Amino acid sequence: MSYFSEDATERFHERDNRVHNSIARENPDEPLFEALSNYKGSYEEARFDGKSIDETFRDMLAKV
Amino acid sequence: MKNIKDYPKYEKISKEQIELMAAAFNRYLGNMRETLGVNKEDVAFCEEALLEIIELVWKRHIYFQVFHKLNGLNELKEASLYCFWILKMQPFAWLNAVKPNYKLNSIIALQIFTKGLYFYAEKKGKKVNMNKLTFEELYYSFRYRDWSKEAIMDLASSLIIQ
Protein backbone atom coordinates (compact mmCIF):
# COMPACT_ATOMS: atom_id res chain seq x y z
CA MET A 1 0.00 0.00 0.00
CA SER A 2 1.32 3.46 -0.87
CA TYR A 3 0.90 6.79 0.87
CA PHE A 4 -1.42 9.41 -0.52
CA SER A 5 0.49 11.49 -3.06
CA GLU A 6 0.71 15.24 -2.69
CA ASP A 7 -0.99 15.56 -6.09
CA ALA A 8 -4.03 13.70 -4.90
CA THR A 9 -4.59 15.91 -1.87
CA GLU A 10 -4.06 19.02 -4.01
CA ARG A 11 -6.57 17.82 -6.59
CA PHE A 12 -8.98 17.00 -3.80
CA HIS A 13 -8.68 20.47 -2.34
CA GLU A 14 -9.10 22.21 -5.67
CA ARG A 15 -12.16 20.21 -6.56
CA ASP A 16 -15.41 22.11 -6.05
CA ASN A 17 -17.65 20.91 -3.33
CA ARG A 18 -20.28 18.71 -4.82
CA VAL A 19 -23.23 20.74 -6.00
CA HIS A 20 -26.40 18.78 -5.73
CA ASN A 21 -28.17 18.33 -9.02
CA SER A 22 -31.60 19.08 -7.65
CA ILE A 23 -33.21 22.40 -8.36
CA ALA A 24 -32.95 24.81 -5.47
CA ARG A 25 -36.02 26.06 -3.70
CA GLU A 26 -37.28 29.50 -4.59
CA ASN A 27 -38.78 30.30 -1.22
CA PRO A 28 -37.06 28.12 1.38
CA ASP A 29 -38.71 29.87 4.33
CA GLU A 30 -42.28 29.19 3.25
CA PRO A 31 -43.57 26.15 5.14
CA LEU A 32 -44.15 23.28 2.73
CA PHE A 33 -47.67 22.68 3.98
CA GLU A 34 -48.59 26.32 3.46
CA ALA A 35 -47.63 25.96 -0.19
CA LEU A 36 -49.39 22.60 -0.56
CA SER A 37 -52.56 23.92 1.10
CA ASN A 38 -52.74 26.79 -1.36
CA TYR A 39 -51.98 24.58 -4.34
CA LYS A 40 -54.79 23.79 -6.75
CA GLY A 41 -53.81 22.39 -10.07
CA SER A 42 -52.91 19.24 -11.93
CA TYR A 43 -53.29 17.16 -8.75
CA GLU A 44 -57.03 17.82 -8.91
CA GLU A 45 -57.20 17.34 -12.65
CA ALA A 46 -55.37 13.99 -12.69
CA ARG A 47 -57.51 10.88 -13.13
CA PHE A 48 -56.80 7.26 -12.26
CA ASP A 49 -59.29 5.07 -14.12
CA GLY A 50 -61.64 8.03 -14.38
CA LYS A 51 -61.44 8.96 -10.70
CA SER A 52 -59.67 11.92 -9.14
CA ILE A 53 -56.75 11.22 -6.84
CA ASP A 54 -58.77 12.23 -3.78
CA GLU A 55 -61.63 9.94 -4.85
CA THR A 56 -59.07 7.16 -5.15
CA PHE A 57 -57.89 7.94 -1.61
CA ARG A 58 -61.46 7.90 -0.36
CA ASP A 59 -61.92 4.44 -1.88
CA MET A 60 -58.72 3.28 -0.21
CA LEU A 61 -59.85 4.63 3.17
CA ALA A 62 -63.21 2.93 2.79
CA LYS A 63 -61.42 -0.40 2.35
CA VAL A 64 -59.20 -0.01 5.43
CA MET B 1 -6.79 25.12 9.45
CA LYS B 2 -10.20 24.78 10.99
CA ASN B 3 -10.89 22.62 13.98
CA ILE B 4 -14.15 20.87 14.63
CA LYS B 5 -15.19 23.44 17.21
CA ASP B 6 -14.90 26.21 14.57
CA TYR B 7 -17.90 24.86 12.68
CA PRO B 8 -21.45 25.96 13.59
CA LYS B 9 -23.57 23.80 15.85
CA TYR B 10 -27.21 23.04 15.29
CA GLU B 11 -29.54 25.22 17.33
CA LYS B 12 -32.88 23.74 18.20
CA ILE B 13 -35.67 24.97 15.98
CA SER B 14 -37.15 28.14 17.47
CA LYS B 15 -40.56 28.16 19.14
CA GLU B 16 -41.84 30.68 16.56
CA GLN B 17 -40.58 28.58 13.66
CA ILE B 18 -42.08 25.33 14.85
CA GLU B 19 -45.36 27.04 15.70
CA LEU B 20 -45.52 28.43 12.17
CA MET B 21 -44.76 25.06 10.62
CA ALA B 22 -47.09 23.15 12.92
CA ALA B 23 -49.94 25.56 12.14
CA ALA B 24 -49.38 25.07 8.40
CA PHE B 25 -49.24 21.29 8.84
CA ASN B 26 -52.39 21.33 10.94
CA ARG B 27 -54.25 23.36 8.33
CA TYR B 28 -53.12 20.97 5.62
CA LEU B 29 -54.26 17.95 7.63
CA GLY B 30 -57.63 19.60 8.26
CA ASN B 31 -58.11 20.18 4.53
CA MET B 32 -57.01 16.65 3.76
CA ARG B 33 -59.42 15.20 6.31
CA GLU B 34 -62.33 17.12 4.78
CA THR B 35 -61.36 16.25 1.21
CA LEU B 36 -61.03 12.58 2.05
CA GLY B 37 -64.29 12.56 3.96
CA VAL B 38 -62.87 11.61 7.35
CA ASN B 39 -64.71 12.87 10.44
CA LYS B 40 -62.74 14.94 12.91
CA GLU B 41 -63.73 12.58 15.71
CA ASP B 42 -62.49 9.50 13.84
CA VAL B 43 -58.77 10.25 13.56
CA ALA B 44 -56.17 11.58 15.98
CA PHE B 45 -52.46 12.20 15.83
CA CYS B 46 -49.64 12.15 18.33
CA GLU B 47 -48.57 15.76 18.75
CA GLU B 48 -45.15 14.82 20.10
CA ALA B 49 -44.40 12.63 17.09
CA LEU B 50 -45.55 15.22 14.55
CA LEU B 51 -43.50 17.99 16.18
CA GLU B 52 -40.50 15.71 16.13
CA ILE B 53 -41.09 14.96 12.45
CA ILE B 54 -41.23 18.69 11.70
CA GLU B 55 -37.88 19.19 13.41
CA LEU B 56 -36.28 16.18 11.72
CA VAL B 57 -37.26 17.54 8.31
CA TRP B 58 -36.05 21.00 9.34
CA LYS B 59 -32.66 19.51 10.24
CA ARG B 60 -32.41 18.05 6.76
CA HIS B 61 -33.29 21.47 5.37
CA ILE B 62 -30.28 22.87 7.21
CA TYR B 63 -28.13 19.96 6.05
CA PHE B 64 -28.86 20.84 2.41
CA GLN B 65 -28.22 24.52 3.10
CA VAL B 66 -24.82 23.76 4.62
CA PHE B 67 -23.56 20.90 2.49
CA HIS B 68 -25.11 21.33 -0.94
CA LYS B 69 -24.86 25.07 -1.57
CA LEU B 70 -28.62 25.17 -1.95
CA ASN B 71 -31.26 27.19 -0.19
CA GLY B 72 -32.59 24.26 1.77
CA LEU B 73 -34.55 21.32 0.45
CA ASN B 74 -36.77 21.63 -2.57
CA GLU B 75 -40.45 20.84 -2.02
CA LEU B 76 -40.21 17.43 -3.67
CA LYS B 77 -37.54 16.26 -1.28
CA GLU B 78 -39.30 17.81 1.68
CA ALA B 79 -42.61 16.07 0.88
CA SER B 80 -40.65 12.83 0.46
CA LEU B 81 -39.10 13.26 3.90
CA TYR B 82 -42.47 13.86 5.54
CA CYS B 83 -43.68 10.73 3.79
CA PHE B 84 -40.71 8.76 5.16
CA TRP B 85 -41.13 9.95 8.74
CA ILE B 86 -44.88 9.34 8.78
CA LEU B 87 -44.26 5.79 7.61
CA LYS B 88 -41.57 5.42 10.25
CA MET B 89 -43.25 7.03 13.26
CA GLN B 90 -46.89 6.20 12.48
CA PRO B 91 -48.26 9.32 14.21
CA PHE B 92 -51.89 8.91 13.07
CA ALA B 93 -54.46 6.65 14.66
CA TRP B 94 -58.11 5.74 14.29
CA LEU B 95 -60.33 6.59 17.21
CA ASN B 96 -63.34 4.49 18.12
CA ALA B 97 -62.76 2.11 15.25
CA VAL B 98 -61.14 -1.27 14.92
CA LYS B 99 -59.08 -0.47 11.85
CA PRO B 100 -55.34 -0.84 11.33
CA ASN B 101 -53.42 2.37 11.92
CA TYR B 102 -50.57 1.39 9.60
CA LYS B 103 -52.93 1.61 6.62
CA LEU B 104 -54.11 5.06 7.70
CA ASN B 105 -50.51 6.25 8.06
CA SER B 106 -49.60 4.79 4.65
CA ILE B 107 -52.52 6.59 3.01
CA ILE B 108 -51.64 9.93 4.63
CA ALA B 109 -47.96 9.49 3.70
CA LEU B 110 -48.95 8.64 0.13
CA GLN B 111 -51.29 11.65 -0.07
CA ILE B 112 -48.53 14.05 1.00
CA PHE B 113 -46.06 12.36 -1.35
CA THR B 114 -48.48 12.54 -4.30
CA LYS B 115 -49.48 16.13 -3.63
CA GLY B 116 -45.80 17.06 -3.38
CA LEU B 117 -45.13 15.36 -6.73
CA TYR B 118 -47.87 17.24 -8.59
CA PHE B 119 -47.06 20.54 -6.89
CA TYR B 120 -43.39 20.33 -7.75
CA ALA B 121 -43.91 19.04 -11.30
CA GLU B 122 -46.33 21.84 -12.09
CA LYS B 123 -44.02 24.45 -10.63
CA LYS B 124 -41.21 23.24 -12.87
CA GLY B 125 -43.39 22.87 -15.99
CA LYS B 126 -43.10 19.09 -15.90
CA LYS B 127 -45.47 16.14 -15.49
CA VAL B 128 -45.98 13.29 -13.05
CA ASN B 129 -45.57 9.80 -14.44
CA MET B 130 -48.09 8.02 -12.25
CA ASN B 131 -51.07 5.81 -13.00
CA LYS B 132 -53.44 3.67 -10.97
CA LEU B 133 -51.05 0.72 -10.99
CA THR B 134 -48.09 2.78 -9.78
CA PHE B 135 -50.32 4.24 -7.13
CA GLU B 136 -51.47 0.85 -5.85
CA GLU B 137 -47.93 -0.49 -5.93
CA LEU B 138 -46.77 2.45 -3.84
CA TYR B 139 -49.56 1.96 -1.32
CA TYR B 140 -48.58 -1.70 -0.96
CA SER B 141 -44.93 -0.81 -0.78
CA PHE B 142 -45.40 1.88 1.85
CA ARG B 143 -47.20 -0.64 4.04
CA TYR B 144 -44.90 -3.61 3.73
CA ARG B 145 -41.53 -2.76 2.24
CA ASP B 146 -38.43 -1.04 3.58
CA TRP B 147 -37.78 2.50 2.42
CA SER B 148 -34.97 4.87 3.19
CA LYS B 149 -35.19 8.67 3.09
CA GLU B 150 -32.90 8.79 0.08
CA ALA B 151 -34.82 6.06 -1.75
CA ILE B 152 -38.11 7.94 -1.37
CA MET B 153 -36.50 11.19 -2.55
CA ASP B 154 -35.00 9.41 -5.56
CA LEU B 155 -38.30 7.68 -6.29
CA ALA B 156 -40.03 11.08 -6.27
CA SER B 157 -37.49 12.51 -8.73
CA SER B 158 -37.91 9.53 -11.02
CA LEU B 159 -41.67 10.07 -11.21
CA ILE B 160 -41.24 13.60 -12.57
CA ILE B 161 -40.95 13.64 -16.36
CA GLN B 162 -40.70 16.26 -19.11
PDB file of C-alpha atoms in Angstrom:
ATOM      1  CA  MET A   1       0.000   0.000   0.000  1.00  0.00           C
ATOM      2  CA  SER A   2       1.320   3.459  -0.868  1.00  0.00           C
ATOM      3  CA  TYR A   3       0.903   6.787   0.873  1.00  0.00           C
ATOM      4  CA  PHE A   4      -1.418   9.411  -0.524  1.00  0.00           C
ATOM      5  CA  SER A   5       0.492  11.492  -3.060  1.00  0.00           C
ATOM      6  CA  GLU A   6       0.707  15.240  -2.691  1.00  0.00           C
ATOM      7  CA  ASP A   7      -0.992  15.561  -6.091  1.00  0.00           C
ATOM      8  CA  ALA A   8      -4.026  13.703  -4.897  1.00  0.00           C
ATOM      9  CA  THR A   9      -4.592  15.913  -1.870  1.00  0.00           C
ATOM     10  CA  GLU A  10      -4.059  19.020  -4.012  1.00  0.00           C
ATOM     11  CA  ARG A  11      -6.567  17.822  -6.590  1.00  0.00           C
ATOM     12  CA  PHE A  12      -8.982  17.001  -3.801  1.00  0.00           C
ATOM     13  CA  HIS A  13      -8.679  20.465  -2.335  1.00  0.00           C
ATOM     14  CA  GLU A  14      -9.098  22.210  -5.668  1.00  0.00           C
ATOM     15  CA  ARG A  15     -12.160  20.210  -6.560  1.00  0.00           C
ATOM     16  CA  ASP A  16     -15.410  22.111  -6.049  1.00  0.00           C
ATOM     17  CA  ASN A  17     -17.654  20.915  -3.329  1.00  0.00           C
ATOM     18  CA  ARG A  18     -20.276  18.708  -4.822  1.00  0.00           C
ATOM     19  CA  VAL A  19     -23.227  20.740  -5.999  1.00  0.00           C
ATOM     20  CA  HIS A  20     -26.399  18.779  -5.734  1.00  0.00           C
ATOM     21  CA  ASN A  21     -28.167  18.331  -9.018  1.00  0.00           C
ATOM     22  CA  SER A  22     -31.605  19.082  -7.646  1.00  0.00           C
ATOM     23  CA  ILE A  23     -33.211  22.399  -8.358  1.00  0.00           C
ATOM     24  CA  ALA A  24     -32.948  24.814  -5.474  1.00  0.00           C
ATOM     25  CA  ARG A  25     -36.017  26.057  -3.703  1.00  0.00           C
ATOM     26  CA  GLU A  26     -37.281  29.499  -4.591  1.00  0.00           C
ATOM     27  CA  ASN A  27     -38.783  30.297  -1.217  1.00  0.00           C
ATOM     28  CA  PRO A  28     -37.064  28.117   1.383  1.00  0.00           C
ATOM     29  CA  ASP A  29     -38.707  29.866   4.330  1.00  0.00           C
ATOM     30  CA  GLU A  30     -42.278  29.188   3.247  1.00  0.00           C
ATOM     31  CA  PRO A  31     -43.572  26.150   5.144  1.00  0.00           C
ATOM     32  CA  LEU A  32     -44.152  23.277   2.734  1.00  0.00           C
ATOM     33  CA  PHE A  33     -47.675  22.675   3.980  1.00  0.00           C
ATOM     34  CA  GLU A  34     -48.593  26.316   3.463  1.00  0.00           C
ATOM     35  CA  ALA A  35     -47.628  25.963  -0.187  1.00  0.00           C
ATOM     36  CA  LEU A  36     -49.386  22.602  -0.559  1.00  0.00           C
ATOM     37  CA  SER A  37     -52.560  23.922   1.105  1.00  0.00           C
ATOM     38  CA  ASN A  38     -52.742  26.789  -1.363  1.00  0.00           C
ATOM     39  CA  TYR A  39     -51.985  24.585  -4.339  1.00  0.00           C
ATOM     40  CA  LYS A  40     -54.790  23.791  -6.749  1.00  0.00           C
ATOM     41  CA  GLY A  41     -53.807  22.391 -10.074  1.00  0.00           C
ATOM     42  CA  SER A  42     -52.913  19.237 -11.932  1.00  0.00           C
ATOM     43  CA  TYR A  43     -53.292  17.162  -8.752  1.00  0.00           C
ATOM     44  CA  GLU A  44     -57.029  17.815  -8.906  1.00  0.00           C
ATOM     45  CA  GLU A  45     -57.203  17.337 -12.654  1.00  0.00           C
ATOM     46  CA  ALA A  46     -55.367  13.988 -12.689  1.00  0.00           C
ATOM     47  CA  ARG A  47     -57.505  10.878 -13.130  1.00  0.00           C
ATOM     48  CA  PHE A  48     -56.800   7.258 -12.256  1.00  0.00           C
ATOM     49  CA  ASP A  49     -59.292   5.067 -14.116  1.00  0.00           C
ATOM     50  CA  GLY A  50     -61.640   8.035 -14.385  1.00  0.00           C
ATOM     51  CA  LYS A  51     -61.436   8.959 -10.696  1.00  0.00           C
ATOM     52  CA  SER A  52     -59.675  11.924  -9.139  1.00  0.00           C
ATOM     53  CA  ILE A  53     -56.749  11.223  -6.835  1.00  0.00           C
ATOM     54  CA  ASP A  54     -58.766  12.231  -3.783  1.00  0.00           C
ATOM     55  CA  GLU A  55     -61.629   9.939  -4.849  1.00  0.00           C
ATOM     56  CA  THR A  56     -59.067   7.160  -5.150  1.00  0.00           C
ATOM     57  CA  PHE A  57     -57.886   7.939  -1.610  1.00  0.00           C
ATOM     58  CA  ARG A  58     -61.465   7.901  -0.358  1.00  0.00           C
ATOM     59  CA  ASP A  59     -61.918   4.439  -1.882  1.00  0.00           C
ATOM     60  CA  MET A  60     -58.720   3.280  -0.205  1.00  0.00           C
ATOM     61  CA  LEU A  61     -59.846   4.625   3.168  1.00  0.00           C
ATOM     62  CA  ALA A  62     -63.213   2.926   2.795  1.00  0.00           C
ATOM     63  CA  LYS A  63     -61.420  -0.403   2.349  1.00  0.00           C
ATOM     64  CA  VAL A  64     -59.196  -0.014   5.434  1.00  0.00           C
TER      65      VAL A  64
ATOM     66  CA  MET B   1      -6.793  25.122   9.453  1.00  0.00           C
ATOM     67  CA  LYS B   2     -10.202  24.779  10.990  1.00  0.00           C
ATOM     68  CA  ASN B   3     -10.892  22.624  13.985  1.00  0.00           C
ATOM     69  CA  ILE B   4     -14.155  20.868  14.631  1.00  0.00           C
ATOM     70  CA  LYS B   5     -15.191  23.443  17.213  1.00  0.00           C
ATOM     71  CA  ASP B   6     -14.900  26.207  14.574  1.00  0.00           C
ATOM     72  CA  TYR B   7     -17.904  24.864  12.681  1.00  0.00           C
ATOM     73  CA  PRO B   8     -21.446  25.958  13.593  1.00  0.00           C
ATOM     74  CA  LYS B   9     -23.567  23.804  15.853  1.00  0.00           C
ATOM     75  CA  TYR B  10     -27.206  23.041  15.289  1.00  0.00           C
ATOM     76  CA  GLU B  11     -29.540  25.222  17.331  1.00  0.00           C
ATOM     77  CA  LYS B  12     -32.876  23.739  18.201  1.00  0.00           C
ATOM     78  CA  ILE B  13     -35.669  24.966  15.983  1.00  0.00           C
ATOM     79  CA  SER B  14     -37.147  28.139  17.475  1.00  0.00           C
ATOM     80  CA  LYS B  15     -40.561  28.164  19.142  1.00  0.00           C
ATOM     81  CA  GLU B  16     -41.838  30.679  16.557  1.00  0.00           C
ATOM     82  CA  GLN B  17     -40.576  28.581  13.659  1.00  0.00           C
ATOM     83  CA  ILE B  18     -42.077  25.329  14.849  1.00  0.00           C
ATOM     84  CA  GLU B  19     -45.365  27.038  15.699  1.00  0.00           C
ATOM     85  CA  LEU B  20     -45.516  28.435  12.172  1.00  0.00           C
ATOM     86  CA  MET B  21     -44.756  25.062  10.618  1.00  0.00           C
ATOM     87  CA  ALA B  22     -47.091  23.146  12.922  1.00  0.00           C
ATOM     88  CA  ALA B  23     -49.941  25.558  12.138  1.00  0.00           C
ATOM     89  CA  ALA B  24     -49.383  25.074   8.401  1.00  0.00           C
ATOM     90  CA  PHE B  25     -49.237  21.292   8.840  1.00  0.00           C
ATOM     91  CA  ASN B  26     -52.392  21.330  10.942  1.00  0.00           C
ATOM     92  CA  ARG B  27     -54.252  23.362   8.331  1.00  0.00           C
ATOM     93  CA  TYR B  28     -53.123  20.965   5.619  1.00  0.00           C
ATOM     94  CA  LEU B  29     -54.263  17.954   7.632  1.00  0.00           C
ATOM     95  CA  GLY B  30     -57.633  19.604   8.258  1.00  0.00           C
ATOM     96  CA  ASN B  31     -58.110  20.182   4.532  1.00  0.00           C
ATOM     97  CA  MET B  32     -57.013  16.650   3.760  1.00  0.00           C
ATOM     98  CA  ARG B  33     -59.418  15.201   6.315  1.00  0.00           C
ATOM     99  CA  GLU B  34     -62.328  17.119   4.783  1.00  0.00           C
ATOM    100  CA  THR B  35     -61.362  16.253   1.214  1.00  0.00           C
ATOM    101  CA  LEU B  36     -61.033  12.584   2.047  1.00  0.00           C
ATOM    102  CA  GLY B  37     -64.292  12.560   3.963  1.00  0.00           C
ATOM    103  CA  VAL B  38     -62.872  11.614   7.354  1.00  0.00           C
ATOM    104  CA  ASN B  39     -64.714  12.875  10.439  1.00  0.00           C
ATOM    105  CA  LYS B  40     -62.736  14.938  12.910  1.00  0.00           C
ATOM    106  CA  GLU B  41     -63.728  12.579  15.709  1.00  0.00           C
ATOM    107  CA  ASP B  42     -62.487   9.499  13.842  1.00  0.00           C
ATOM    108  CA  VAL B  43     -58.767  10.255  13.561  1.00  0.00           C
ATOM    109  CA  ALA B  44     -56.167  11.579  15.979  1.00  0.00           C
ATOM    110  CA  PHE B  45     -52.459  12.200  15.826  1.00  0.00           C
ATOM    111  CA  CYS B  46     -49.637  12.148  18.328  1.00  0.00           C
ATOM    112  CA  GLU B  47     -48.567  15.764  18.747  1.00  0.00           C
ATOM    113  CA  GLU B  48     -45.148  14.818  20.098  1.00  0.00           C
ATOM    114  CA  ALA B  49     -44.395  12.631  17.095  1.00  0.00           C
ATOM    115  CA  LEU B  50     -45.545  15.221  14.550  1.00  0.00           C
ATOM    116  CA  LEU B  51     -43.505  17.986  16.178  1.00  0.00           C
ATOM    117  CA  GLU B  52     -40.497  15.707  16.129  1.00  0.00           C
ATOM    118  CA  ILE B  53     -41.093  14.961  12.450  1.00  0.00           C
ATOM    119  CA  ILE B  54     -41.225  18.692  11.698  1.00  0.00           C
ATOM    120  CA  GLU B  55     -37.885  19.188  13.412  1.00  0.00           C
ATOM    121  CA  LEU B  56     -36.285  16.178  11.723  1.00  0.00           C
ATOM    122  CA  VAL B  57     -37.264  17.536   8.313  1.00  0.00           C
ATOM    123  CA  TRP B  58     -36.047  20.997   9.342  1.00  0.00           C
ATOM    124  CA  LYS B  59     -32.665  19.515  10.237  1.00  0.00           C
ATOM    125  CA  ARG B  60     -32.413  18.051   6.755  1.00  0.00           C
ATOM    126  CA  HIS B  61     -33.289  21.475   5.370  1.00  0.00           C
ATOM    127  CA  ILE B  62     -30.284  22.871   7.210  1.00  0.00           C
ATOM    128  CA  TYR B  63     -28.127  19.965   6.052  1.00  0.00           C
ATOM    129  CA  PHE B  64     -28.858  20.841   2.412  1.00  0.00           C
ATOM    130  CA  GLN B  65     -28.221  24.523   3.100  1.00  0.00           C
ATOM    131  CA  VAL B  66     -24.822  23.763   4.624  1.00  0.00           C
ATOM    132  CA  PHE B  67     -23.558  20.898   2.487  1.00  0.00           C
ATOM    133  CA  HIS B  68     -25.113  21.325  -0.941  1.00  0.00           C
ATOM    134  CA  LYS B  69     -24.857  25.070  -1.572  1.00  0.00           C
ATOM    135  CA  LEU B  70     -28.619  25.171  -1.953  1.00  0.00           C
ATOM    136  CA  ASN B  71     -31.265  27.188  -0.191  1.00  0.00           C
ATOM    137  CA  GLY B  72     -32.590  24.257   1.767  1.00  0.00           C
ATOM    138  CA  LEU B  73     -34.553  21.322   0.447  1.00  0.00           C
ATOM    139  CA  ASN B  74     -36.773  21.634  -2.573  1.00  0.00           C
ATOM    140  CA  GLU B  75     -40.450  20.841  -2.021  1.00  0.00           C
ATOM    141  CA  LEU B  76     -40.214  17.426  -3.668  1.00  0.00           C
ATOM    142  CA  LYS B  77     -37.541  16.260  -1.283  1.00  0.00           C
ATOM    143  CA  GLU B  78     -39.302  17.806   1.682  1.00  0.00           C
ATOM    144  CA  ALA B  79     -42.609  16.072   0.876  1.00  0.00           C
ATOM    145  CA  SER B  80     -40.650  12.826   0.462  1.00  0.00           C
ATOM    146  CA  LEU B  81     -39.104  13.258   3.905  1.00  0.00           C
ATOM    147  CA  TYR B  82     -42.474  13.865   5.544  1.00  0.00           C
ATOM    148  CA  CYS B  83     -43.683  10.731   3.788  1.00  0.00           C
ATOM    149  CA  PHE B  84     -40.715   8.757   5.162  1.00  0.00           C
ATOM    150  CA  TRP B  85     -41.130   9.952   8.742  1.00  0.00           C
ATOM    151  CA  ILE B  86     -44.883   9.342   8.783  1.00  0.00           C
ATOM    152  CA  LEU B  87     -44.257   5.787   7.611  1.00  0.00           C
ATOM    153  CA  LYS B  88     -41.570   5.425  10.252  1.00  0.00           C
ATOM    154  CA  MET B  89     -43.246   7.029  13.255  1.00  0.00           C
ATOM    155  CA  GLN B  90     -46.888   6.198  12.476  1.00  0.00           C
ATOM    156  CA  PRO B  91     -48.264   9.316  14.209  1.00  0.00           C
ATOM    157  CA  PHE B  92     -51.893   8.911  13.072  1.00  0.00           C
ATOM    158  CA  ALA B  93     -54.460   6.646  14.660  1.00  0.00           C
ATOM    159  CA  TRP B  94     -58.106   5.736  14.294  1.00  0.00           C
ATOM    160  CA  LEU B  95     -60.332   6.593  17.207  1.00  0.00           C
ATOM    161  CA  ASN B  96     -63.337   4.491  18.125  1.00  0.00           C
ATOM    162  CA  ALA B  97     -62.763   2.110  15.246  1.00  0.00           C
ATOM    163  CA  VAL B  98     -61.140  -1.270  14.917  1.00  0.00           C
ATOM    164  CA  LYS B  99     -59.078  -0.465  11.851  1.00  0.00           C
ATOM    165  CA  PRO B 100     -55.336  -0.838  11.326  1.00  0.00           C
ATOM    166  CA  ASN B 101     -53.415   2.375  11.919  1.00  0.00           C
ATOM    167  CA  TYR B 102     -50.574   1.389   9.596  1.00  0.00           C
ATOM    168  CA  LYS B 103     -52.935   1.613   6.619  1.00  0.00           C
ATOM    169  CA  LEU B 104     -54.114   5.055   7.702  1.00  0.00           C
ATOM    170  CA  ASN B 105     -50.514   6.246   8.060  1.00  0.00           C
ATOM    171  CA  SER B 106     -49.601   4.794   4.655  1.00  0.00           C
ATOM    172  CA  ILE B 107     -52.520   6.591   3.011  1.00  0.00           C
ATOM    173  CA  ILE B 108     -51.640   9.933   4.629  1.00  0.00           C
ATOM    174  CA  ALA B 109     -47.963   9.494   3.701  1.00  0.00           C
ATOM    175  CA  LEU B 110     -48.954   8.645   0.130  1.00  0.00           C
ATOM    176  CA  GLN B 111     -51.293  11.645  -0.070  1.00  0.00           C
ATOM    177  CA  ILE B 112     -48.528  14.047   0.996  1.00  0.00           C
ATOM    178  CA  PHE B 113     -46.065  12.355  -1.350  1.00  0.00           C
ATOM    179  CA  THR B 114     -48.478  12.536  -4.300  1.00  0.00           C
ATOM    180  CA  LYS B 115     -49.480  16.134  -3.630  1.00  0.00           C
ATOM    181  CA  GLY B 116     -45.799  17.055  -3.381  1.00  0.00           C
ATOM    182  CA  LEU B 117     -45.131  15.364  -6.733  1.00  0.00           C
ATOM    183  CA  TYR B 118     -47.873  17.241  -8.590  1.00  0.00           C
ATOM    184  CA  PHE B 119     -47.062  20.535  -6.891  1.00  0.00           C
ATOM    185  CA  TYR B 120     -43.387  20.326  -7.751  1.00  0.00           C
ATOM    186  CA  ALA B 121     -43.912  19.045 -11.296  1.00  0.00           C
ATOM    187  CA  GLU B 122     -46.331  21.844 -12.087  1.00  0.00           C
ATOM    188  CA  LYS B 123     -44.019  24.451 -10.628  1.00  0.00           C
ATOM    189  CA  LYS B 124     -41.212  23.245 -12.873  1.00  0.00           C
ATOM    190  CA  GLY B 125     -43.393  22.874 -15.986  1.00  0.00           C
ATOM    191  CA  LYS B 126     -43.104  19.086 -15.904  1.00  0.00           C
ATOM    192  CA  LYS B 127     -45.466  16.138 -15.488  1.00  0.00           C
ATOM    193  CA  VAL B 128     -45.980  13.287 -13.054  1.00  0.00           C
ATOM    194  CA  ASN B 129     -45.568   9.797 -14.436  1.00  0.00           C
ATOM    195  CA  MET B 130     -48.089   8.020 -12.252  1.00  0.00           C
ATOM    196  CA  ASN B 131     -51.065   5.813 -12.999  1.00  0.00           C
ATOM    197  CA  LYS B 132     -53.439   3.668 -10.971  1.00  0.00           C
ATOM    198  CA  LEU B 133     -51.052   0.721 -10.991  1.00  0.00           C
ATOM    199  CA  THR B 134     -48.089   2.778  -9.779  1.00  0.00           C
ATOM    200  CA  PHE B 135     -50.320   4.243  -7.126  1.00  0.00           C
ATOM    201  CA  GLU B 136     -51.469   0.854  -5.853  1.00  0.00           C
ATOM    202  CA  GLU B 137     -47.929  -0.491  -5.934  1.00  0.00           C
ATOM    203  CA  LEU B 138     -46.775   2.451  -3.843  1.00  0.00           C
ATOM    204  CA  TYR B 139     -49.559   1.960  -1.324  1.00  0.00           C
ATOM    205  CA  TYR B 140     -48.584  -1.696  -0.956  1.00  0.00           C
ATOM    206  CA  SER B 141     -44.927  -0.812  -0.784  1.00  0.00           C
ATOM    207  CA  PHE B 142     -45.400   1.884   1.853  1.00  0.00           C
ATOM    208  CA  ARG B 143     -47.205  -0.637   4.039  1.00  0.00           C
ATOM    209  CA  TYR B 144     -44.898  -3.614   3.729  1.00  0.00           C
ATOM    210  CA  ARG B 145     -41.530  -2.757   2.238  1.00  0.00           C
ATOM    211  CA  ASP B 146     -38.434  -1.040   3.577  1.00  0.00           C
ATOM    212  CA  TRP B 147     -37.783   2.497   2.419  1.00  0.00           C
ATOM    213  CA  SER B 148     -34.966   4.872   3.192  1.00  0.00           C
ATOM    214  CA  LYS B 149     -35.195   8.671   3.086  1.00  0.00           C
ATOM    215  CA  GLU B 150     -32.902   8.791   0.083  1.00  0.00           C
ATOM    216  CA  ALA B 151     -34.820   6.062  -1.750  1.00  0.00           C
ATOM    217  CA  ILE B 152     -38.109   7.938  -1.375  1.00  0.00           C
ATOM    218  CA  MET B 153     -36.497  11.195  -2.546  1.00  0.00           C
ATOM    219  CA  ASP B 154     -35.001   9.406  -5.562  1.00  0.00           C
ATOM    220  CA  LEU B 155     -38.301   7.683  -6.289  1.00  0.00           C
ATOM    221  CA  ALA B 156     -40.027  11.080  -6.266  1.00  0.00           C
ATOM    222  CA  SER B 157     -37.485  12.514  -8.730  1.00  0.00           C
ATOM    223  CA  SER B 158     -37.908   9.526 -11.023  1.00  0.00           C
ATOM    224  CA  LEU B 159     -41.672  10.067 -11.209  1.00  0.00           C
ATOM    225  CA  ILE B 160     -41.241  13.599 -12.575  1.00  0.00           C
ATOM    226  CA  ILE B 161     -40.955  13.640 -16.365  1.00  0.00           C
ATOM    227  CA  GLN B 162     -40.699  16.264 -19.115  1.00  0.00           C
TER     228      GLN B 162
END
